[in-house]
Coordinates of C-alpha atoms in Angstrom, one line a residue:
M1 CA -53.3 38.8 -64.6
P2 CA -54.2 42.1 -62.9
D3 CA -52.8 42.6 -59.5
P4 CA -55.5 41.3 -57.0
T5 CA -54.1 43.6 -54.3
R6 CA -55.0 46.7 -56.4
P7 CA -58.7 46.3 -57.3
R8 CA -59.1 49.8 -58.6
A9 CA -56.2 49.3 -61.0
S10 CA -57.9 46.2 -62.4
L11 CA -60.6 48.5 -63.8
R12 CA -58.0 50.0 -66.0
T13 CA -56.4 46.8 -67.2
A14 CA -58.9 44.0 -67.0
V15 CA -60.2 44.2 -70.6
V16 CA -56.7 44.5 -72.1
W17 CA -55.5 41.6 -70.0
E18 CA -58.3 39.3 -71.0
V19 CA -57.7 40.0 -74.7
L20 CA -53.9 39.8 -74.4
Q21 CA -53.9 36.6 -72.4
D22 CA -56.2 34.9 -75.0
A23 CA -53.8 36.0 -77.7
L24 CA -50.8 34.7 -75.8
D25 CA -52.5 31.4 -75.2
R26 CA -53.2 31.1 -78.9
R27 CA -49.6 31.8 -79.8
V28 CA -48.3 29.3 -77.2
K29 CA -50.6 26.7 -78.8
A30 CA -49.6 27.6 -82.4
T31 CA -45.8 27.7 -81.7
G32 CA -45.7 24.8 -79.3
R33 CA -43.5 26.9 -77.0
D34 CA -44.5 27.6 -73.4
A35 CA -42.3 30.7 -73.3
L36 CA -42.9 33.5 -75.9
D37 CA -40.6 36.4 -76.7
V38 CA -42.5 39.6 -75.8
L39 CA -41.4 43.2 -76.5
D40 CA -43.0 45.9 -74.5
T41 CA -42.4 49.3 -76.0
G42 CA -42.9 52.1 -73.5
G43 CA -43.4 49.5 -70.8
G44 CA -42.1 51.7 -68.0
S45 CA -41.9 50.1 -64.6
G46 CA -43.4 46.8 -65.8
N47 CA -47.2 46.9 -65.2
F48 CA -47.6 44.4 -68.0
A49 CA -44.0 43.1 -68.3
V50 CA -43.7 41.6 -64.8
P51 CA -47.1 39.7 -64.8
L52 CA -46.2 38.4 -68.3
A53 CA -42.9 37.2 -67.0
R54 CA -44.8 35.5 -64.1
L55 CA -46.6 33.5 -66.8
G56 CA -43.2 32.3 -68.0
H57 CA -42.6 34.5 -70.9
R58 CA -39.4 36.4 -71.7
V59 CA -40.0 40.2 -71.8
T60 CA -37.9 43.0 -73.1
V61 CA -39.0 46.5 -72.1
V62 CA -37.9 49.5 -74.2
D63 CA -38.5 52.8 -72.4
P64 CA -36.9 56.2 -72.6
S65 CA -36.9 56.8 -68.8
P66 CA -34.0 55.6 -66.8
N67 CA -36.0 56.0 -63.6
A68 CA -38.8 53.7 -65.0
L69 CA -36.3 51.1 -66.0
F70 CA -34.7 51.2 -62.6
A71 CA -38.2 50.6 -61.1
L72 CA -38.7 47.8 -63.5
E73 CA -35.5 46.1 -62.4
R74 CA -36.5 46.3 -58.8
R75 CA -40.1 45.2 -59.4
A76 CA -38.9 42.2 -61.5
A77 CA -36.5 41.2 -58.8
E78 CA -39.1 41.4 -56.0
A79 CA -41.4 39.3 -58.2
G80 CA -38.7 36.7 -58.7
V81 CA -38.6 37.1 -62.5
A82 CA -35.5 39.1 -63.0
D83 CA -34.1 36.4 -65.3
R84 CA -37.1 36.8 -67.6
V85 CA -37.3 40.6 -67.8
K86 CA -34.8 42.9 -69.5
G87 CA -35.0 46.7 -69.7
V88 CA -33.3 48.8 -72.3
Q89 CA -33.4 52.5 -72.8
G90 CA -34.8 53.7 -76.1
D91 CA -38.1 54.5 -77.9
V92 CA -40.3 53.2 -80.6
L93 CA -39.0 55.5 -83.3
G94 CA -35.5 54.3 -82.6
L95 CA -36.5 50.8 -81.8
F96 CA -33.9 48.9 -83.9
D97 CA -31.1 50.8 -82.2
V98 CA -31.7 48.6 -79.2
V99 CA -33.7 45.4 -80.3
E100 CA -33.6 43.1 -83.3
R101 CA -36.0 43.1 -86.1
G102 CA -38.3 40.2 -86.5
G103 CA -37.5 38.6 -83.1
H104 CA -40.7 38.7 -81.1
D105 CA -43.9 36.7 -80.9
V106 CA -45.8 39.5 -79.3
V107 CA -45.3 43.3 -79.2
L108 CA -47.0 45.6 -76.8
C109 CA -47.4 49.3 -77.7
H110 CA -49.4 50.8 -74.8
G111 CA -49.6 54.5 -74.2
V112 CA -46.9 55.3 -76.7
L113 CA -48.5 56.6 -79.9
E114 CA -50.0 59.6 -78.1
Y115 CA -46.5 61.0 -77.5
V116 CA -44.5 60.2 -80.7
D117 CA -44.0 62.6 -83.6
D118 CA -45.0 60.0 -86.2
P119 CA -47.5 57.4 -85.0
A120 CA -47.5 55.6 -88.3
E121 CA -43.8 55.1 -88.2
G122 CA -44.1 53.9 -84.6
V123 CA -46.7 51.2 -85.6
R124 CA -44.6 50.2 -88.6
N125 CA -41.6 49.7 -86.2
T126 CA -43.6 47.5 -83.8
V127 CA -44.8 45.4 -86.7
A128 CA -41.2 45.0 -88.0
A129 CA -40.2 43.7 -84.6
L130 CA -42.6 40.8 -84.9
R131 CA -41.9 37.3 -86.2
S132 CA -43.7 36.2 -89.4
E133 CA -46.4 34.9 -87.1
G134 CA -46.9 37.5 -84.4
V135 CA -49.4 39.7 -82.5
L136 CA -49.5 43.4 -81.8
S137 CA -51.3 44.8 -78.7
L138 CA -52.0 48.5 -79.3
L139 CA -53.5 50.7 -76.6
A140 CA -54.0 54.4 -77.0
A141 CA -56.1 57.3 -75.6
G142 CA -59.6 57.7 -77.2
V143 CA -61.0 61.1 -78.3
G144 CA -64.5 60.3 -77.2
G145 CA -63.6 59.6 -73.6
A146 CA -62.0 63.0 -73.3
V147 CA -65.0 64.8 -74.8
V148 CA -67.4 63.0 -72.4
A149 CA -65.2 63.7 -69.4
R150 CA -64.8 67.4 -70.1
A151 CA -68.6 67.8 -70.7
L152 CA -69.5 66.0 -67.5
A153 CA -67.1 68.2 -65.6
G154 CA -69.0 71.2 -67.0
H155 CA -66.2 72.3 -69.4
F156 CA -68.3 72.4 -72.5
K157 CA -66.0 74.6 -74.6
E158 CA -63.2 72.3 -73.9
A159 CA -65.3 69.3 -74.8
K160 CA -66.2 70.9 -78.1
Q161 CA -62.5 71.7 -78.7
A162 CA -61.5 68.1 -78.1
L163 CA -64.2 67.0 -80.5
E164 CA -63.1 69.3 -83.3
D165 CA -59.3 69.3 -82.8
P166 CA -57.3 67.1 -85.2
D167 CA -55.3 65.7 -82.3
G168 CA -58.3 65.3 -79.9
R169 CA -56.9 67.9 -77.5
W170 CA -59.2 70.1 -75.3
G171 CA -56.8 73.0 -75.1
G172 CA -53.3 74.3 -74.3
G173 CA -53.4 72.8 -70.8
D174 CA -54.3 69.3 -72.0
P175 CA -51.5 67.0 -70.9
M176 CA -52.2 64.5 -73.6
P177 CA -50.5 65.4 -76.9
R178 CA -52.8 63.3 -79.1
R179 CA -55.9 61.1 -79.0
F180 CA -57.3 58.7 -81.5
T181 CA -60.6 57.3 -82.8
A182 CA -61.0 53.5 -83.3
D183 CA -61.0 54.1 -87.1
Q184 CA -57.7 55.9 -86.9
L185 CA -56.0 53.2 -84.9
T186 CA -57.3 50.4 -87.1
A187 CA -56.1 52.3 -90.1
L188 CA -52.6 52.5 -88.6
V189 CA -52.5 48.8 -87.9
E190 CA -53.8 47.8 -91.3
G191 CA -51.5 50.3 -93.0
A192 CA -48.6 48.5 -91.4
G193 CA -49.7 45.2 -92.9
L194 CA -51.5 43.6 -90.0
A195 CA -55.1 42.2 -89.9
V196 CA -57.2 43.7 -87.1
A197 CA -58.3 40.8 -84.9
A198 CA -60.3 42.8 -82.3
V199 CA -61.1 46.3 -81.2
H200 CA -62.1 47.0 -77.6
G201 CA -63.1 50.1 -75.7
V202 CA -61.3 50.4 -72.4
R203 CA -62.5 52.3 -69.3
V204 CA -65.9 53.0 -70.9
F205 CA -67.5 53.7 -67.5
A206 CA -64.7 53.3 -65.0
D207 CA -63.5 56.9 -65.2
L208 CA -67.0 58.3 -65.0
V209 CA -68.2 56.5 -61.9
P210 CA -67.4 58.2 -58.5
G211 CA -64.6 56.3 -56.8
V212 CA -66.4 56.4 -53.5
L213 CA -69.3 54.4 -55.0
V214 CA -66.9 51.7 -56.3
D215 CA -65.0 51.6 -53.0
T216 CA -67.9 51.5 -50.6
E217 CA -70.9 49.9 -52.3
P218 CA -70.9 46.1 -51.8
G219 CA -70.3 44.2 -55.0
A220 CA -69.9 47.4 -57.0
L221 CA -66.4 46.7 -58.3
D222 CA -67.2 43.3 -59.5
A223 CA -70.4 44.5 -61.2
L224 CA -68.5 47.4 -62.9
L225 CA -65.8 45.0 -64.1
K226 CA -68.5 42.8 -65.7
L227 CA -70.2 45.9 -67.3
E228 CA -66.8 47.0 -68.7
A229 CA -66.2 43.6 -70.2
A230 CA -69.7 43.5 -71.7
A231 CA -69.5 46.9 -73.3
A232 CA -65.8 46.7 -74.5
E233 CA -66.6 44.8 -77.7
L234 CA -69.6 46.9 -78.8
P235 CA -68.7 49.5 -81.4
A236 CA -71.2 51.9 -80.0
F237 CA -69.1 52.2 -76.8
H238 CA -65.8 52.6 -78.6
A239 CA -66.8 56.2 -79.3
V240 CA -66.9 57.1 -75.6
A241 CA -64.1 54.9 -74.2
T242 CA -61.1 56.6 -72.4
Q243 CA -58.8 54.2 -74.2
L244 CA -59.0 52.0 -77.3
H245 CA -57.3 48.6 -77.6
V246 CA -56.6 47.1 -81.0
L247 CA -55.2 43.6 -81.5
G248 CA -53.4 43.1 -84.7
E249 CA -52.1 39.9 -86.2
T250 CA -49.6 39.2 -89.0
P251 CA -51.0 37.4 -92.0
G252 CA -49.3 34.2 -90.8
A253 CA -50.7 34.4 -87.3
A254 CA -54.2 35.3 -88.6
E255 CA -54.3 32.1 -90.6
V256 CA -53.6 29.8 -87.6

């Protein structure tokens, strides 16, 4: 679950957590195992891995940053789940140098495809890490969210550049190497042999609403969370979401 002590952070993760926890519950029921084997590619300091371990699952985090893995180790220890969290240095394109093929019930690929040279290969690797009945949680930056954000900031040329650029970048100073549309992400997932179970827009409104309003207006945070949840599944809002979440299932899992 999202950390209740970090309410603003919950705006960024609530939709993904709801979809992911439902998928985990379905895999637990289908497998008859309370503890699933989860692989978190690019999982960093454990924003998802540690809460998943708190739920009882075994989580392997693959990340290229030694500093992030050190923070992960400390965070897991503080949460009392060090025995269920393992961090290894590596990346999604060299995934099978550090983990086994076909050994995981669930694979997370969050904030990874934006930075790799070959997103299609990255998705294929995550799928190859799944068991015959498994689930992929894919989260990546959305083009439309960047266009809207630049336009609302008054940077109209940059907004147009992001709209027209093949990688969805607004210029040379853009820190994001690549952004995606929902169609592009679903094509990557389907091209790797998975069925698309769900597509959600993430942070449709959260990045556009002034922080002072959310922090000071009574009930604003809860109302905004409910609005995000309501809009997340509607295709019309996928086009303006800051991030896009795609849940993919292997053919075996999709039949359960």
